[in-house]
């Protein structure tokens, strides 16, 4: 009975918010590893990842990782644990659709291969781009999408197409059995149940910088004034 | 006395983890606004942003935003409140250094202008690229970096340069008085106290997709086996 209920807890899985933070921890850990740091306290790792340490410890406890009192976490082992949990210890075959500037940048992005993502296919609709060699791959025509997804066993499709093309391409990708889509096009994609879409907003980090710039300059305009009125009741 | 301590609380500011989630709420709210949705419950907004609703309510309470019982939050007003808090209701002048594929993609990225970021200058070291017109701006030579930062009142520098060039460019940007840097180069930048650097890892969203792909395929390899050994004590 105990065993069954514990297994049940396991099967309920990791909270989505924790999943979203695991790559952030992994990035911080890789940075520590690059500096040849062997162990890290939960406080240091939490600070590097921008969360509080209680949350970090709770997140990592979902992975069965509790660190050692007075020592902290072993950097390399925690990299392995998180990588395994995220599914990065196996290779995922990725297709990029749309080889404009962004698609080309993504095709050449070193950070993918080191995280378990293998660029397996590049596709575009533009006859000028089709046939071009980019990072060792030949750009194929979008007409061959279904065949290439099957032949290359594509797990994840990256859409770097114009907004107007995104939904039709998405529909074809989904029809071909792909259930994970990374969307850079500035549109909300409609997909059936069971298909995961992540939308990338490149401006998010800029927004966090803007917050700090504003703080350095003395806080949001008007807030102090509004606040004083509120506390004065005037 | 009460007033002073309350002001103190205000001045302690918003937790960093909340700041990091505000752009995510904003993205979700913009999506709702595009669908002409006028009000949203904390549960719906939390689900759209991938956090739990208690955390969302706590985060928004830092902005003095509590919603209305039984109605929720007004989408447009919450967009305004978060935008103001993040400093997006004013324009920030951004310079992009490095006009390779990624820099070009960023220069043409529609998501920046709509969030209060104005592309004010483009710089590159390559004489072939210098002088080129990209999205209405002429690419200037990196030699003019200091002058352009002053002339254009650049607040945020985006580094899309090769890894080897990132630290020297960063040093020059910082010397010119810029205190916010968005770094796409795959290196950790050393900066003095008071300078904020955000590093973009384009693979983070892919990692979240990989987690779900793996779950669809039955969970991390070996976890179940290891787990059963652990509960069996064998």
Coordinates of C-alpha atoms in Angstrom, one line a residue:
Chain A
X1 CA 0.0 0.0 0.0
X2 CA 2.8 2.4 0.9
X3 CA 4.6 1.3 -2.1
X4 CA 1.7 1.8 -4.4
X5 CA 0.9 5.3 -3.1
X6 CA 4.6 6.3 -3.4
X7 CA 4.7 5.1 -7.0
X8 CA 1.5 7.1 -7.5
X9 CA 3.3 10.2 -6.3
X10 CA 6.1 9.4 -8.7
X11 CA 3.6 9.0 -11.6
X12 CA 1.9 12.3 -10.9
X13 CA 5.1 13.7 -12.1
X14 CA 7.0 17.0 -11.6
X15 CA 5.0 20.3 -11.4
X16 CA 5.1 22.2 -14.7
X17 CA 6.7 25.2 -13.0
X18 CA 9.5 23.0 -11.8
X19 CA 10.0 21.6 -15.3
X20 CA 10.3 25.2 -16.6
X21 CA 13.0 26.0 -14.0
X22 CA 15.1 22.8 -14.6
X23 CA 16.7 24.2 -17.8
X24 CA 17.6 27.4 -15.9
X25 CA 19.3 25.4 -13.2
X26 CA 21.1 23.4 -15.9
X27 CA 22.3 26.6 -17.5
X28 CA 23.6 27.8 -14.1
X29 CA 25.3 24.5 -13.5
X30 CA 27.0 24.4 -16.9
X31 CA 28.4 27.9 -16.1
X32 CA 29.7 26.6 -12.8
X33 CA 31.2 23.5 -14.5
X34 CA 32.9 25.8 -17.0
X35 CA 34.6 27.5 -14.0
X36 CA 35.7 24.0 -12.7
X37 CA 33.5 24.3 -9.7
X38 CA 32.9 20.8 -8.2
X39 CA 30.2 21.4 -5.6
X40 CA 27.7 24.2 -5.0
X41 CA 25.5 25.1 -2.1
X42 CA 21.7 25.4 -2.7
X43 CA 22.1 29.1 -1.8
X44 CA 24.8 29.7 -4.5
X45 CA 22.9 27.7 -7.1
X46 CA 19.7 29.4 -6.3
X47 CA 21.3 32.8 -6.6
X48 CA 22.9 31.9 -9.9
X49 CA 19.5 30.7 -11.2
X50 CA 17.5 33.7 -9.8
X51 CA 15.2 31.7 -7.4
X52 CA 15.1 31.4 -3.7
X53 CA 17.0 28.5 -2.2
X54 CA 13.9 26.9 -0.5
X55 CA 12.2 26.6 -3.9
X56 CA 15.4 25.2 -5.5
X57 CA 15.7 22.5 -2.9
X58 CA 12.0 21.6 -3.3
X59 CA 12.4 21.5 -7.1
X60 CA 15.4 19.3 -6.9
X61 CA 13.7 17.0 -4.4
X62 CA 11.3 16.1 -7.2
X63 CA 14.3 14.5 -8.9
X64 CA 15.3 12.7 -5.8
X65 CA 18.3 15.1 -5.4
X66 CA 18.8 16.4 -1.9
X67 CA 22.5 17.4 -1.8
X68 CA 24.7 16.8 1.2
X69 CA 24.5 18.9 4.3
X70 CA 27.4 21.3 4.6
X71 CA 28.6 20.4 1.1
X72 CA 25.8 21.1 -1.2
X73 CA 25.2 19.5 -4.6
X74 CA 27.8 17.8 -6.8
X75 CA 27.7 20.0 -10.0
X76 CA 28.4 17.2 -12.5
X77 CA 26.1 14.7 -10.9
X78 CA 23.3 17.3 -10.7
X79 CA 23.9 18.1 -14.4
X80 CA 23.4 14.5 -15.2
X81 CA 20.3 14.1 -13.0
X82 CA 18.6 17.2 -14.5
X83 CA 19.6 16.2 -18.0
X84 CA 18.2 12.8 -17.6
X85 CA 15.0 14.1 -16.2
X86 CA 14.6 16.5 -19.1
X87 CA 15.4 13.8 -21.6
X88 CA 18.6 15.3 -22.7
X89 CA 20.7 12.2 -22.3
X90 CA 19.3 10.9 -25.5
X91 CA 19.4 12.6 -28.9
X92 CA 16.3 14.4 -30.2
X93 CA 16.1 14.9 -34.0
X94 CA 15.0 18.4 -34.8
X95 CA 13.8 19.9 -38.1
X96 CA 13.9 23.6 -38.7
X97 CA 11.3 24.9 -41.1
X98 CA 12.1 28.4 -42.5
X99 CA 15.7 29.3 -43.2
X100 CA 15.6 33.1 -43.1
X101 CA 17.9 34.9 -40.7
X102 CA 16.5 33.3 -37.6
X103 CA 16.3 29.8 -39.0
X104 CA 20.0 30.1 -40.1
X105 CA 21.0 31.4 -36.7
X106 CA 19.2 28.5 -35.1
X107 CA 20.7 26.0 -37.6
X108 CA 24.2 27.2 -36.5
X109 CA 23.4 27.6 -32.8
X110 CA 26.1 25.7 -30.8
X111 CA 23.9 25.5 -27.7
X112 CA 21.6 22.9 -29.3
X113 CA 24.0 20.0 -30.0
X114 CA 25.5 20.2 -26.5
X115 CA 22.0 19.8 -25.0
X116 CA 21.1 16.7 -26.9
X117 CA 19.4 18.2 -29.9
X118 CA 20.5 17.1 -33.3
X119 CA 19.7 19.2 -36.3
X120 CA 18.4 16.5 -38.7
X121 CA 16.6 18.4 -41.4
X122 CA 16.2 22.0 -42.8
X123 CA 13.2 22.9 -44.9
X124 CA 12.1 26.0 -46.8
X125 CA 9.6 27.0 -49.5
X126 CA 11.9 29.5 -51.3
X127 CA 13.4 27.8 -54.4
X128 CA 16.4 30.2 -54.0
X129 CA 17.2 28.7 -50.6
X130 CA 16.3 25.1 -51.3
X131 CA 19.5 23.1 -52.1
X132 CA 21.7 25.4 -50.2
X133 CA 24.1 23.8 -47.7
X134 CA 23.8 25.2 -44.1
X135 CA 26.0 23.7 -41.4
X136 CA 26.4 20.4 -43.2
X137 CA 22.7 20.0 -44.2
X138 CA 21.1 20.6 -47.5
X139 CA 17.9 22.7 -47.3
X140 CA 15.0 20.6 -48.6
X141 CA 11.8 21.8 -50.2
X142 CA 8.8 22.1 -47.9
X143 CA 6.9 19.9 -50.3
X144 CA 8.9 17.0 -48.9
X145 CA 8.0 17.8 -45.2
X146 CA 5.9 14.6 -44.5
X147 CA 8.5 12.3 -46.1
X148 CA 11.4 13.9 -44.3
X149 CA 9.7 13.9 -40.9
X150 CA 9.2 10.1 -41.4
X151 CA 12.7 9.4 -42.9
X152 CA 14.6 11.4 -40.2
X153 CA 12.4 10.4 -37.3
X154 CA 11.9 14.0 -36.4
X155 CA 10.7 14.5 -32.8
X156 CA 10.7 18.3 -32.6
X157 CA 9.8 20.8 -35.3
X158 CA 11.1 24.4 -35.0
X159 CA 9.0 26.9 -36.9
X160 CA 11.0 29.9 -38.0
X161 CA 8.5 30.8 -40.8
X162 CA 6.6 34.1 -41.4
X163 CA 3.5 34.5 -39.4
X164 CA 1.2 33.8 -42.3
X165 CA 2.8 30.4 -43.0
X166 CA 3.0 29.2 -39.4
X167 CA -0.5 27.6 -39.0
X168 CA -0.5 25.7 -42.3
X169 CA 3.1 24.4 -41.7
X170 CA 2.1 23.5 -38.1
X171 CA -0.9 21.5 -39.4
X172 CA 1.2 19.5 -41.7
X173 CA 3.8 18.9 -39.1
X174 CA 1.2 17.7 -36.7
X175 CA -0.5 15.5 -39.3
X176 CA 2.9 13.8 -39.8
X177 CA 2.9 12.8 -36.2
X178 CA 5.2 15.4 -34.6
X179 CA 3.9 16.3 -31.1
X180 CA 6.5 18.9 -30.0
X181 CA 6.7 22.3 -31.7
X182 CA 8.9 25.2 -31.0
X183 CA 7.3 28.3 -32.5
X184 CA 9.2 31.5 -33.3
X185 CA 6.5 32.9 -35.5
X186 CA 4.5 35.7 -33.8
X187 CA 1.2 33.9 -33.9
X188 CA -0.7 31.6 -31.5
X189 CA -0.9 28.2 -33.1
X190 CA -4.0 26.0 -32.8
X191 CA -3.0 22.3 -32.2
X192 CA -4.9 19.2 -31.1
X193 CA -4.8 17.8 -27.6
X194 CA -1.5 16.0 -26.9
X195 CA 0.6 18.4 -29.0
X196 CA 3.0 20.6 -27.1
X197 CA 3.8 24.0 -28.5
X198 CA 6.3 26.4 -26.9
X199 CA 6.4 29.9 -28.2
X200 CA 9.6 31.8 -27.9
X201 CA 9.5 35.5 -27.1
X202 CA 13.0 36.9 -27.6
X203 CA 12.0 40.1 -25.8
X204 CA 11.5 38.5 -22.4
X205 CA 15.1 38.9 -21.3
X206 CA 15.1 42.5 -22.6
X207 CA 12.0 43.2 -20.4
X208 CA 13.9 41.9 -17.4
X209 CA 16.8 44.3 -18.2
X210 CA 14.4 47.1 -18.7
X211 CA 13.0 46.5 -15.2
X212 CA 16.5 46.9 -13.7
X213 CA 17.3 49.9 -15.9
X214 CA 14.2 51.6 -14.7
X215 CA 15.1 50.8 -11.1
X216 CA 18.6 52.2 -11.5
X217 CA 16.9 55.4 -12.8
X218 CA 14.6 55.6 -9.8
X219 CA 11.6 53.3 -10.3
X220 CA 8.5 53.4 -12.4
X221 CA 7.3 57.0 -13.2
X222 CA 4.4 57.9 -11.0
X223 CA 4.6 55.0 -8.6
X224 CA 6.0 57.0 -5.8
X225 CA 3.5 59.7 -6.3
X226 CA 0.6 57.3 -6.5
X227 CA 1.9 55.5 -3.5
X228 CA 2.2 58.6 -1.4
X229 CA -1.4 59.6 -2.3
X230 CA -2.6 56.1 -1.3
X231 CA -0.9 56.2 2.1
X232 CA -2.0 59.8 2.7
X233 CA -5.5 58.8 1.8
X234 CA -5.7 62.0 -0.3
Chain B
X1 CA 6.1 54.9 12.0
X2 CA 3.7 52.7 10.1
X3 CA 4.1 54.8 7.1
X4 CA 7.9 54.5 7.2
X5 CA 7.9 50.8 7.5
X6 CA 5.4 50.4 4.7
X7 CA 7.5 52.6 2.5
X8 CA 10.4 50.4 3.4
X9 CA 8.5 47.4 2.2
X10 CA 7.9 49.2 -1.1
X11 CA 11.5 50.1 -1.4
X12 CA 12.7 46.5 -0.8
X13 CA 11.2 46.0 -4.2
X14 CA 9.8 43.0 -6.1
X15 CA 11.4 39.6 -5.7
X16 CA 13.7 38.8 -8.6
X17 CA 11.8 35.6 -9.3
X18 CA 8.6 37.6 -9.6
X19 CA 10.4 40.1 -12.0
X20 CA 11.4 37.1 -14.2
X21 CA 7.7 35.9 -14.3
X22 CA 6.2 39.3 -15.2
X23 CA 7.2 39.1 -18.9
X24 CA 5.7 35.6 -19.0
X25 CA 2.4 37.0 -17.6
X26 CA 2.6 39.8 -20.1
X27 CA 3.0 37.4 -23.0
X28 CA 0.0 35.4 -21.9
X29 CA -2.0 38.6 -21.5
X30 CA -1.1 39.8 -24.9
X31 CA -2.3 36.5 -26.3
X32 CA -5.6 36.9 -24.5
X33 CA -5.9 40.5 -25.7
X34 CA -5.4 39.3 -29.3
X35 CA -8.4 37.0 -28.8
X36 CA -10.4 40.1 -27.6
X37 CA -10.7 38.6 -24.1
X38 CA -11.5 41.5 -21.6
X39 CA -11.2 39.8 -18.2
X40 CA -9.4 36.7 -17.0
X41 CA -9.5 34.8 -13.8
X42 CA -6.3 34.2 -11.9
X43 CA -6.7 30.4 -12.6
X44 CA -7.0 31.0 -16.3
X45 CA -4.1 33.4 -16.4
X46 CA -2.0 31.2 -14.2
X47 CA -2.6 28.2 -16.5
X48 CA -1.7 30.3 -19.6
X49 CA 1.5 31.3 -18.0
X50 CA 2.3 27.9 -16.6
X51 CA 2.4 28.8 -12.8
X52 CA 0.0 28.0 -10.0
X53 CA -2.7 30.6 -9.3
X54 CA -1.6 31.3 -5.7
X55 CA 1.8 32.3 -7.0
X56 CA 0.3 34.4 -9.7
X57 CA -1.9 36.3 -7.2
X58 CA 1.1 36.8 -4.9
X59 CA 3.2 38.0 -7.8
X60 CA 0.6 40.5 -8.9
X61 CA 0.0 41.7 -5.4
X62 CA 3.5 43.1 -5.5
X63 CA 2.2 45.4 -8.2
X64 CA -0.8 46.4 -6.1
X65 CA -3.0 44.4 -8.5
X66 CA -5.5 42.2 -6.8
X67 CA -8.3 41.6 -9.4
X68 CA -12.0 41.6 -8.6
X69 CA -13.6 38.6 -6.8
X70 CA -15.8 36.7 -9.2
X71 CA -14.5 38.6 -12.2
X72 CA -10.7 38.4 -12.2
X73 CA -8.3 40.8 -13.8
X74 CA -9.0 43.3 -16.5
X75 CA -6.6 42.2 -19.3
X76 CA -5.8 45.6 -20.7
X77 CA -5.3 47.2 -17.3
X78 CA -3.1 44.4 -16.1
X79 CA -1.0 44.7 -19.4
X80 CA -0.6 48.4 -18.5
X81 CA 0.4 47.7 -14.8
X82 CA 2.9 45.0 -15.7
X83 CA 4.3 47.1 -18.6
X84 CA 4.8 50.1 -16.3
X85 CA 6.4 48.0 -13.6
X86 CA 8.8 46.5 -16.2
X87 CA 9.6 49.9 -17.6
X88 CA 8.0 49.2 -21.0
X89 CA 5.8 52.3 -21.1
X90 CA 8.9 54.3 -22.0
X91 CA 11.1 53.6 -25.0
X92 CA 14.5 52.0 -24.5
X93 CA 17.2 52.6 -27.1
X94 CA 18.9 49.3 -28.0
X95 CA 22.1 48.8 -30.0
X96 CA 22.8 45.4 -31.6
X97 CA 26.5 44.5 -32.0
X98 CA 27.1 41.8 -34.5
X99 CA 25.0 41.5 -37.6
X100 CA 25.4 37.9 -38.5
X101 CA 22.3 35.7 -38.9
X102 CA 21.2 36.1 -35.3
X103 CA 21.8 39.9 -35.2
X104 CA 19.9 40.3 -38.4
X105 CA 17.0 38.2 -37.0
X106 CA 17.0 40.4 -33.9
X107 CA 17.2 43.6 -35.9
X108 CA 14.0 42.6 -37.7
X109 CA 12.2 41.0 -34.8
X110 CA 8.8 42.5 -34.5
X111 CA 8.4 41.6 -30.9
X112 CA 10.8 44.2 -29.7
X113 CA 9.2 47.4 -30.9
X114 CA 5.8 46.4 -29.5
X115 CA 7.4 46.0 -26.0
X116 CA 9.0 49.4 -25.8
X117 CA 12.4 48.6 -27.3
X118 CA 13.6 50.8 -30.1
X119 CA 16.4 49.6 -32.4
X120 CA 18.6 52.6 -32.4
X121 CA 22.0 51.4 -33.7
X122 CA 23.6 48.4 -35.5
X123 CA 27.3 47.8 -35.3
X124 CA 29.6 45.3 -36.8
X125 CA 33.4 44.8 -37.4
X126 CA 33.1 43.3 -40.9
X127 CA 33.7 45.9 -43.6
X128 CA 31.5 43.9 -45.9
X129 CA 28.5 44.4 -43.6
X130 CA 29.3 48.0 -42.4
X131 CA 27.2 50.4 -44.5
X132 CA 24.5 47.9 -45.2
X133 CA 20.9 49.0 -44.6
X134 CA 19.0 46.6 -42.3
X135 CA 15.4 47.5 -41.3
X136 CA 15.9 51.2 -41.9
X137 CA 19.2 51.5 -40.1
X138 CA 22.7 51.7 -41.5
X139 CA 25.3 49.3 -40.0
X140 CA 28.1 51.3 -38.4
X141 CA 31.6 50.2 -37.8
X142 CA 32.4 48.9 -34.3
X143 CA 35.2 51.5 -34.1
X144 CA 32.4 54.1 -33.6
X145 CA 30.9 52.2 -30.7
X146 CA 31.6 54.7 -27.9
X147 CA 30.4 57.7 -30.0
X148 CA 27.2 55.9 -31.1
X149 CA 26.3 54.8 -27.6
X150 CA 26.6 58.5 -26.5
X151 CA 24.8 60.0 -29.6
X152 CA 21.9 57.5 -29.5
X153 CA 21.6 57.4 -25.7
X154 CA 21.8 53.6 -25.8
X155 CA 20.4 52.0 -22.7
X156 CA 20.7 48.3 -23.6
X157 CA 23.4 46.6 -25.7
X158 CA 22.6 43.3 -27.4
X159 CA 25.7 41.3 -28.1
X160 CA 25.3 38.9 -31.1
X161 CA 29.0 38.6 -31.7
X162 CA 31.2 35.5 -31.9
X163 CA 32.3 34.1 -28.5
X164 CA 35.8 35.4 -28.9
X165 CA 34.7 38.9 -29.4
X166 CA 32.1 39.1 -26.7
X167 CA 34.3 40.1 -23.7
X168 CA 36.2 42.9 -25.5
X169 CA 33.0 44.3 -26.9
X170 CA 31.3 44.0 -23.5
X171 CA 34.2 45.9 -21.9
X172 CA 33.9 48.7 -24.4
X173 CA 30.1 48.9 -24.0
X174 CA 30.4 49.0 -20.2
X175 CA 33.2 51.7 -20.4
X176 CA 30.7 53.8 -22.4
X177 CA 28.3 53.7 -19.5
X178 CA 25.8 51.0 -20.6
X179 CA 24.6 49.0 -17.6
X180 CA 22.3 46.5 -19.3
X181 CA 23.6 43.8 -21.6
X182 CA 21.7 41.0 -23.4
X183 CA 24.3 38.4 -24.3
X184 CA 23.6 35.8 -27.0
X185 CA 27.3 34.8 -27.3
X186 CA 28.0 31.4 -25.6
X187 CA 30.4 32.8 -23.0
X188 CA 30.1 34.1 -19.4
X189 CA 30.8 37.8 -19.4
X190 CA 32.7 39.4 -16.5
X191 CA 31.2 42.8 -15.7
X192 CA 31.6 45.2 -12.8
X193 CA 29.1 45.6 -10.0
X194 CA 26.0 47.4 -11.1
X195 CA 26.0 46.1 -14.7
X196 CA 23.2 43.6 -15.5
X197 CA 23.9 40.9 -18.0
X198 CA 21.2 38.5 -19.2
X199 CA 22.4 35.5 -21.2
X200 CA 20.0 34.0 -23.6
X201 CA 19.9 30.3 -24.1
X202 CA 17.8 29.5 -27.1
X203 CA 17.8 25.8 -26.1
X204 CA 15.7 26.3 -22.9
X205 CA 12.3 25.9 -24.6
X206 CA 13.6 22.9 -26.5
X207 CA 14.6 21.3 -23.2
X208 CA 11.0 21.8 -21.9
X209 CA 9.7 20.1 -25.1
X210 CA 12.2 17.3 -24.7
X211 CA 10.9 16.7 -21.1
X212 CA 7.3 16.2 -22.5
X213 CA 8.4 14.1 -25.4
X214 CA 10.2 11.8 -23.0
X215 CA 7.1 11.6 -20.8
X216 CA 4.9 10.7 -23.8
X217 CA 7.5 8.0 -24.6
X218 CA 7.2 6.6 -21.0
X219 CA 9.5 8.6 -18.8
X220 CA 13.3 8.8 -18.4
X221 CA 15.1 5.6 -19.2
X222 CA 16.1 3.7 -16.1
X223 CA 14.2 5.8 -13.6
X224 CA 11.6 3.3 -13.0
X225 CA 14.1 0.5 -12.5
X226 CA 16.3 2.6 -10.2
X227 CA 13.2 3.7 -8.3
X228 CA 12.0 0.1 -7.8
X229 CA 15.4 -0.9 -6.5
X230 CA 15.3 2.0 -4.0
X231 CA 11.8 1.2 -2.6
X232 CA 12.7 -2.5 -2.5
X233 CA 15.9 -1.7 -0.6
X234 CA 17.7 -4.1 -2.8

